[in-house]
């Protein structure tokens, strides 16, 4: 049985790529855009205060709800798929905690933005730690430069992802004395899945639109949980097997590389789009 589960955030826990839509690198959030850790916390607060939103399965985006529309919620709730999915995630993480499983987030987005979203939706307390990018790793937009109030949700040096996810997982497992069969990475990037072969197990979120009921139930079983299962999607087949990804696994193009940073950046960190500031890839 698993004793530790390492979760990616964007498109694994969340339904959308939160970092990229806030930065304006993907469609979904109108200007002003934000790239820094502190700036993205401020931008998320603004979005949550600006009205009601819902996740649209049709275009895979968080959409504003017209006045009088029922069923909307905060932007951060919609980014996770809405109130029902947030409730499913709470039940899932509660069961993992009750089973004695440690859960950790390892993201290539900003630690503070991830923490804010998860805290606002009542999920952050389930996690041992959040690792990712901090400060101005992705530089600053004009909006970021104008919003410099510090937040207790910002990560410190101990949260910074300075190496590959695979190397961090190897280090965390060594500290806990875990064997390969006692830990798993849950991830939507096929390259990251391949990178942990021989280190730990893996669950591939192949649709890249957040974990489905099938994947949650597979993790429940492998963690020894006994709670009620979450209904899986009506289509999409059985959950992906746990273990190393097969050679040549099909999937979307890998996430673009990160800009150079002193000391080296983790492979696969989302990099800025080509062209002038604000341009989309």
CSV table of C-alpha atoms in Angstrom, one decimal:
chain,number,residue,atom,x,y,z
A,1,UNK,CA,0.0,0.0,0.0
A,2,UNK,CA,1.1,3.6,-0.7
A,3,UNK,CA,2.3,5.6,2.2
A,4,UNK,CA,3.0,8.9,0.3
A,5,UNK,CA,1.3,10.4,-2.8
A,6,UNK,CA,2.9,13.3,-4.6
A,7,UNK,CA,0.4,15.3,-6.6
A,8,UNK,CA,1.0,17.6,-9.5
A,9,UNK,CA,-1.3,20.6,-9.3
A,10,UNK,CA,-2.2,22.2,-12.7
A,11,UNK,CA,-4.5,19.9,-14.7
A,12,UNK,CA,-4.1,17.1,-12.1
A,13,UNK,CA,-5.8,18.6,-9.0
A,14,UNK,CA,-7.2,21.6,-10.9
A,15,UNK,CA,-9.2,21.2,-14.1
A,16,UNK,CA,-7.3,24.0,-15.9
A,17,UNK,CA,-3.7,25.2,-16.0
A,18,UNK,CA,-4.1,27.9,-13.3
A,19,UNK,CA,-0.6,29.3,-13.7
A,20,UNK,CA,-0.8,29.7,-17.5
A,21,UNK,CA,-4.2,31.3,-17.6
A,22,UNK,CA,-3.3,33.8,-14.9
A,23,UNK,CA,-0.1,34.6,-16.8
A,24,UNK,CA,-2.0,35.0,-20.0
A,25,UNK,CA,-0.1,32.2,-21.7
A,26,UNK,CA,-3.4,30.3,-22.3
A,27,UNK,CA,-6.9,31.7,-22.8
A,28,UNK,CA,-9.2,31.9,-19.8
A,29,UNK,CA,-8.5,35.1,-17.9
A,30,UNK,CA,-8.7,38.6,-19.2
A,31,UNK,CA,-6.0,41.2,-18.5
A,32,UNK,CA,-4.4,42.2,-16.2
A,33,UNK,CA,-2.2,39.1,-16.2
A,34,UNK,CA,0.2,38.0,-13.5
A,35,UNK,CA,3.4,35.9,-13.4
A,36,UNK,CA,5.0,36.3,-10.0
A,37,UNK,CA,4.0,34.4,-6.9
A,38,UNK,CA,2.8,37.5,-5.0
A,39,UNK,CA,1.1,38.9,-8.0
A,40,UNK,CA,-0.9,35.7,-8.7
A,41,UNK,CA,-2.2,35.6,-5.1
A,42,UNK,CA,-3.5,39.2,-5.6
A,43,UNK,CA,-5.0,38.3,-9.0
A,44,UNK,CA,-6.8,35.3,-7.6
A,45,UNK,CA,-8.3,37.4,-4.8
A,46,UNK,CA,-9.5,39.9,-7.4
A,47,UNK,CA,-11.1,37.1,-9.5
A,48,UNK,CA,-12.9,35.6,-6.4
A,49,UNK,CA,-14.3,39.1,-5.6
A,50,UNK,CA,-15.4,39.9,-9.1
A,51,UNK,CA,-18.5,37.6,-9.4
A,52,UNK,CA,-19.5,34.1,-9.9
A,53,UNK,CA,-17.9,31.5,-12.2
A,54,UNK,CA,-18.4,28.0,-13.5
A,55,UNK,CA,-16.1,25.5,-15.2
A,56,UNK,CA,-17.2,24.8,-18.8
A,57,UNK,CA,-16.5,21.3,-20.0
A,58,UNK,CA,-17.2,22.4,-23.5
A,59,UNK,CA,-14.2,24.7,-23.8
A,60,UNK,CA,-12.2,23.6,-20.7
A,61,UNK,CA,-12.2,27.1,-19.3
A,62,UNK,CA,-13.5,28.9,-16.2
A,63,UNK,CA,-16.4,31.2,-17.4
A,64,UNK,CA,-18.1,34.1,-15.7
A,65,UNK,CA,-21.8,33.4,-14.8
A,66,UNK,CA,-24.3,35.9,-16.1
A,67,UNK,CA,-26.3,37.7,-13.4
A,68,UNK,CA,-29.1,35.5,-12.0
A,69,UNK,CA,-27.5,32.3,-13.2
A,70,UNK,CA,-27.7,29.5,-10.6
A,71,UNK,CA,-24.9,27.1,-9.7
A,72,UNK,CA,-21.9,29.5,-9.9
A,73,UNK,CA,-19.2,29.9,-7.3
A,74,UNK,CA,-15.8,31.4,-6.7
A,75,UNK,CA,-13.2,31.5,-9.5
A,76,UNK,CA,-11.0,29.2,-7.5
A,77,UNK,CA,-13.8,26.6,-7.0
A,78,UNK,CA,-14.5,26.7,-10.7
A,79,UNK,CA,-10.8,26.1,-11.5
A,80,UNK,CA,-11.2,22.9,-9.5
A,81,UNK,CA,-14.3,21.9,-11.5
A,82,UNK,CA,-17.0,23.5,-9.3
A,83,UNK,CA,-18.6,22.8,-5.9
A,84,UNK,CA,-19.4,19.1,-6.5
A,85,UNK,CA,-15.8,18.3,-7.5
A,86,UNK,CA,-14.4,20.3,-4.6
A,87,UNK,CA,-16.6,18.2,-2.3
A,88,UNK,CA,-15.3,15.0,-4.0
A,89,UNK,CA,-11.7,16.1,-3.5
A,90,UNK,CA,-12.4,16.9,0.2
A,91,UNK,CA,-13.8,13.4,0.7
A,92,UNK,CA,-10.9,11.9,-1.2
A,93,UNK,CA,-8.1,13.7,0.7
A,94,UNK,CA,-10.0,13.0,4.0
A,95,UNK,CA,-9.9,9.3,3.3
A,96,UNK,CA,-6.2,9.4,2.4
A,97,UNK,CA,-5.5,11.2,5.7
A,98,UNK,CA,-7.6,8.7,7.7
A,99,UNK,CA,-5.6,5.9,6.0
A,100,UNK,CA,-2.4,7.4,7.2
A,101,UNK,CA,-1.2,8.4,3.7
A,102,UNK,CA,0.9,11.6,3.4
A,103,UNK,CA,0.0,13.8,0.5
A,104,UNK,CA,2.3,16.5,-1.0
A,105,UNK,CA,1.9,18.9,-3.9
A,106,UNK,CA,4.8,19.3,-6.3
A,107,UNK,CA,4.1,22.0,-8.9
A,108,UNK,CA,6.0,24.0,-11.5
A,109,UNK,CA,3.6,26.8,-10.9
A,110,UNK,CA,3.9,29.3,-8.0
A,111,UNK,CA,3.7,28.0,-4.5
A,112,UNK,CA,1.7,30.9,-3.1
A,113,UNK,CA,-1.0,30.8,-5.9
A,114,UNK,CA,-1.5,27.1,-5.3
A,115,UNK,CA,-1.7,27.5,-1.6
A,116,UNK,CA,-4.2,30.4,-1.9
A,117,UNK,CA,-6.5,28.4,-4.2
A,118,UNK,CA,-6.4,25.3,-2.1
A,119,UNK,CA,-6.8,27.2,1.2
A,120,UNK,CA,-9.8,29.2,-0.2
A,121,UNK,CA,-11.5,25.9,-1.1
A,122,UNK,CA,-10.7,24.2,2.2
A,123,UNK,CA,-8.2,21.7,0.9
A,124,UNK,CA,-4.8,23.0,1.8
A,125,UNK,CA,-4.7,21.5,5.4
A,126,UNK,CA,-4.7,18.0,3.9
A,127,UNK,CA,-1.2,18.5,2.5
A,128,UNK,CA,2.1,18.0,4.2
A,129,UNK,CA,3.9,20.5,2.0
A,130,UNK,CA,3.7,22.4,-1.3
A,131,UNK,CA,6.8,22.6,-3.5
A,132,UNK,CA,7.1,24.8,-6.6
A,133,UNK,CA,8.3,28.1,-7.8
A,134,UNK,CA,8.6,31.1,-5.5
A,135,UNK,CA,9.0,34.9,-5.8
A,136,UNK,CA,9.7,36.2,-9.3
A,137,UNK,CA,11.0,33.0,-10.9
A,138,UNK,CA,8.8,33.8,-13.9
A,139,UNK,CA,9.6,37.5,-13.7
A,140,UNK,CA,6.9,40.2,-13.2
A,141,UNK,CA,4.2,41.7,-15.2
A,142,UNK,CA,3.2,45.4,-14.8
A,143,UNK,CA,0.3,44.1,-12.6
A,144,UNK,CA,2.8,42.3,-10.4
A,145,UNK,CA,5.0,45.3,-9.9
A,146,UNK,CA,1.9,47.3,-8.7
A,147,UNK,CA,0.8,44.7,-6.2
A,148,UNK,CA,3.6,44.1,-3.7
A,149,UNK,CA,1.7,43.4,-0.5
A,150,UNK,CA,3.3,40.3,1.0
A,151,UNK,CA,1.2,37.2,1.9
A,152,UNK,CA,1.8,34.5,4.5
A,153,UNK,CA,1.0,32.0,1.7
A,154,UNK,CA,4.1,32.7,-0.2
A,155,UNK,CA,6.7,29.9,-0.2
A,156,UNK,CA,10.1,30.1,1.4
A,157,UNK,CA,13.4,28.7,0.3
A,158,UNK,CA,12.4,25.3,1.8
A,159,UNK,CA,9.5,25.2,-0.7
A,160,UNK,CA,11.4,26.0,-3.8
A,161,UNK,CA,11.6,23.4,-6.5
A,162,UNK,CA,15.3,23.6,-7.4
A,163,UNK,CA,15.6,20.3,-9.3
A,164,UNK,CA,13.4,17.9,-11.2
A,165,UNK,CA,10.3,16.5,-9.7
A,166,UNK,CA,11.9,13.0,-9.9
A,167,UNK,CA,14.9,14.0,-7.9
A,168,UNK,CA,12.8,15.8,-5.2
A,169,UNK,CA,10.7,12.7,-4.9
A,170,UNK,CA,13.7,10.5,-4.6
A,171,UNK,CA,15.0,12.8,-1.8
A,172,UNK,CA,11.7,12.9,0.0
A,173,UNK,CA,11.3,9.1,-0.2
A,174,UNK,CA,14.8,8.6,1.2
A,175,UNK,CA,14.0,10.8,4.2
A,176,UNK,CA,10.9,8.7,4.9
A,177,UNK,CA,12.6,5.4,4.2
A,178,UNK,CA,10.1,4.6,1.5
A,179,UNK,CA,10.4,1.8,-1.1
A,180,UNK,CA,9.4,2.1,-4.7
A,181,UNK,CA,6.1,0.4,-4.0
A,182,UNK,CA,5.2,2.7,-1.2
A,183,UNK,CA,4.9,6.0,-3.1
A,184,UNK,CA,3.3,7.3,-6.2
A,185,UNK,CA,3.3,10.4,-8.4
A,186,UNK,CA,0.0,11.6,-9.8
A,187,UNK,CA,0.7,13.7,-12.9
A,188,UNK,CA,-0.7,14.9,-16.3
A,189,UNK,CA,2.6,15.3,-18.0
A,190,UNK,CA,3.8,12.1,-19.7
A,191,UNK,CA,7.5,13.1,-19.5
A,192,UNK,CA,7.1,13.5,-15.7
A,193,UNK,CA,5.5,10.1,-15.5
A,194,UNK,CA,8.4,8.5,-17.4
A,195,UNK,CA,10.9,10.3,-15.2
A,196,UNK,CA,9.9,8.5,-12.0
A,197,UNK,CA,10.2,5.0,-13.5
A,198,UNK,CA,12.3,3.0,-11.0
A,199,UNK,CA,11.7,5.6,-8.3
A,200,UNK,CA,8.0,5.3,-7.4
A,201,UNK,CA,4.7,4.3,-8.9
A,202,UNK,CA,2.7,6.6,-11.1
A,203,UNK,CA,-0.9,7.5,-12.1
A,204,UNK,CA,-1.2,9.3,-15.4
A,205,UNK,CA,-4.0,11.8,-15.7
A,206,UNK,CA,-4.1,11.4,-19.5
A,207,UNK,CA,-7.0,13.8,-20.2
A,208,UNK,CA,-5.1,16.7,-18.6
A,209,UNK,CA,-8.3,18.1,-17.2
A,210,UNK,CA,-8.0,17.0,-13.6
A,211,UNK,CA,-8.3,13.6,-11.9
A,212,UNK,CA,-11.5,11.8,-12.7
A,213,UNK,CA,-13.6,9.6,-10.5
A,214,UNK,CA,-11.9,6.6,-12.0
A,215,UNK,CA,-8.4,7.8,-11.0
A,216,UNK,CA,-9.6,8.9,-7.5
A,217,UNK,CA,-11.0,5.4,-6.9
A,218,UNK,CA,-7.9,3.7,-8.2
A,219,UNK,CA,-5.8,5.7,-5.7
A,220,UNK,CA,-8.2,4.9,-2.9
A,221,UNK,CA,-7.8,1.2,-3.6
A,222,UNK,CA,-4.1,1.4,-3.7
A,223,UNK,CA,-3.9,3.4,-0.5
A,224,UNK,CA,-6.2,1.0,1.3
A,225,UNK,CA,-9.1,3.4,1.8
A,226,UNK,CA,-12.5,2.0,2.5
A,227,UNK,CA,-14.7,5.0,1.8
A,228,UNK,CA,-17.4,5.2,-0.8
A,229,UNK,CA,-16.3,5.3,-4.4
A,230,UNK,CA,-16.8,8.4,-6.6
A,231,UNK,CA,-18.6,7.7,-9.9
A,232,UNK,CA,-16.3,7.7,-12.8
A,233,UNK,CA,-16.9,9.7,-16.0
A,234,UNK,CA,-19.4,8.2,-18.4
A,235,UNK,CA,-16.7,7.6,-21.0
A,236,UNK,CA,-13.0,7.3,-21.1
A,237,UNK,CA,-12.3,3.7,-20.2
A,238,UNK,CA,-10.7,2.2,-17.1
A,239,UNK,CA,-8.2,4.2,-15.0
A,240,UNK,CA,-4.6,4.2,-16.2
A,241,UNK,CA,-2.4,1.5,-14.7
A,242,UNK,CA,0.0,2.4,-11.9
A,243,UNK,CA,3.6,2.1,-12.8
A,244,UNK,CA,6.2,3.3,-15.3
A,245,UNK,CA,4.9,4.7,-18.5
A,246,UNK,CA,5.5,2.5,-21.5
A,247,UNK,CA,8.0,3.6,-24.1
A,248,UNK,CA,6.4,5.9,-26.7
A,249,UNK,CA,3.4,6.7,-24.6
A,250,UNK,CA,1.2,9.0,-26.7
A,251,UNK,CA,0.3,12.4,-25.3
A,252,UNK,CA,0.2,16.1,-25.9
A,253,UNK,CA,3.5,18.0,-26.5
A,254,UNK,CA,5.6,18.4,-23.3
A,255,UNK,CA,5.3,21.6,-21.4
A,256,UNK,CA,7.8,24.2,-22.7
A,257,UNK,CA,11.1,24.7,-20.9
A,258,UNK,CA,11.6,27.2,-18.3
A,259,UNK,CA,13.8,30.4,-18.7
A,260,UNK,CA,17.3,30.1,-17.5
A,261,UNK,CA,17.8,30.8,-13.8
A,262,UNK,CA,20.9,30.9,-11.6
A,263,UNK,CA,21.5,27.4,-10.2
A,264,UNK,CA,19.4,25.8,-12.9
A,265,UNK,CA,15.6,25.4,-13.3
A,266,UNK,CA,13.7,22.2,-13.0
A,267,UNK,CA,13.1,20.6,-16.4
A,268,UNK,CA,9.7,21.2,-17.9
A,269,UNK,CA,8.8,24.3,-16.0
A,270,UNK,CA,6.3,26.4,-18.1
A,271,UNK,CA,8.3,29.1,-19.9
A,272,UNK,CA,7.1,32.4,-21.3
A,273,UNK,CA,5.5,32.5,-24.7
A,274,UNK,CA,7.4,33.8,-27.7
A,275,UNK,CA,6.8,37.3,-28.9
A,276,UNK,CA,6.0,40.5,-27.0
A,277,UNK,CA,4.9,40.5,-23.4
A,278,UNK,CA,1.4,39.2,-23.0
A,279,UNK,CA,1.5,37.2,-26.2
A,280,UNK,CA,-0.1,33.7,-26.1
A,281,UNK,CA,1.7,30.5,-27.2
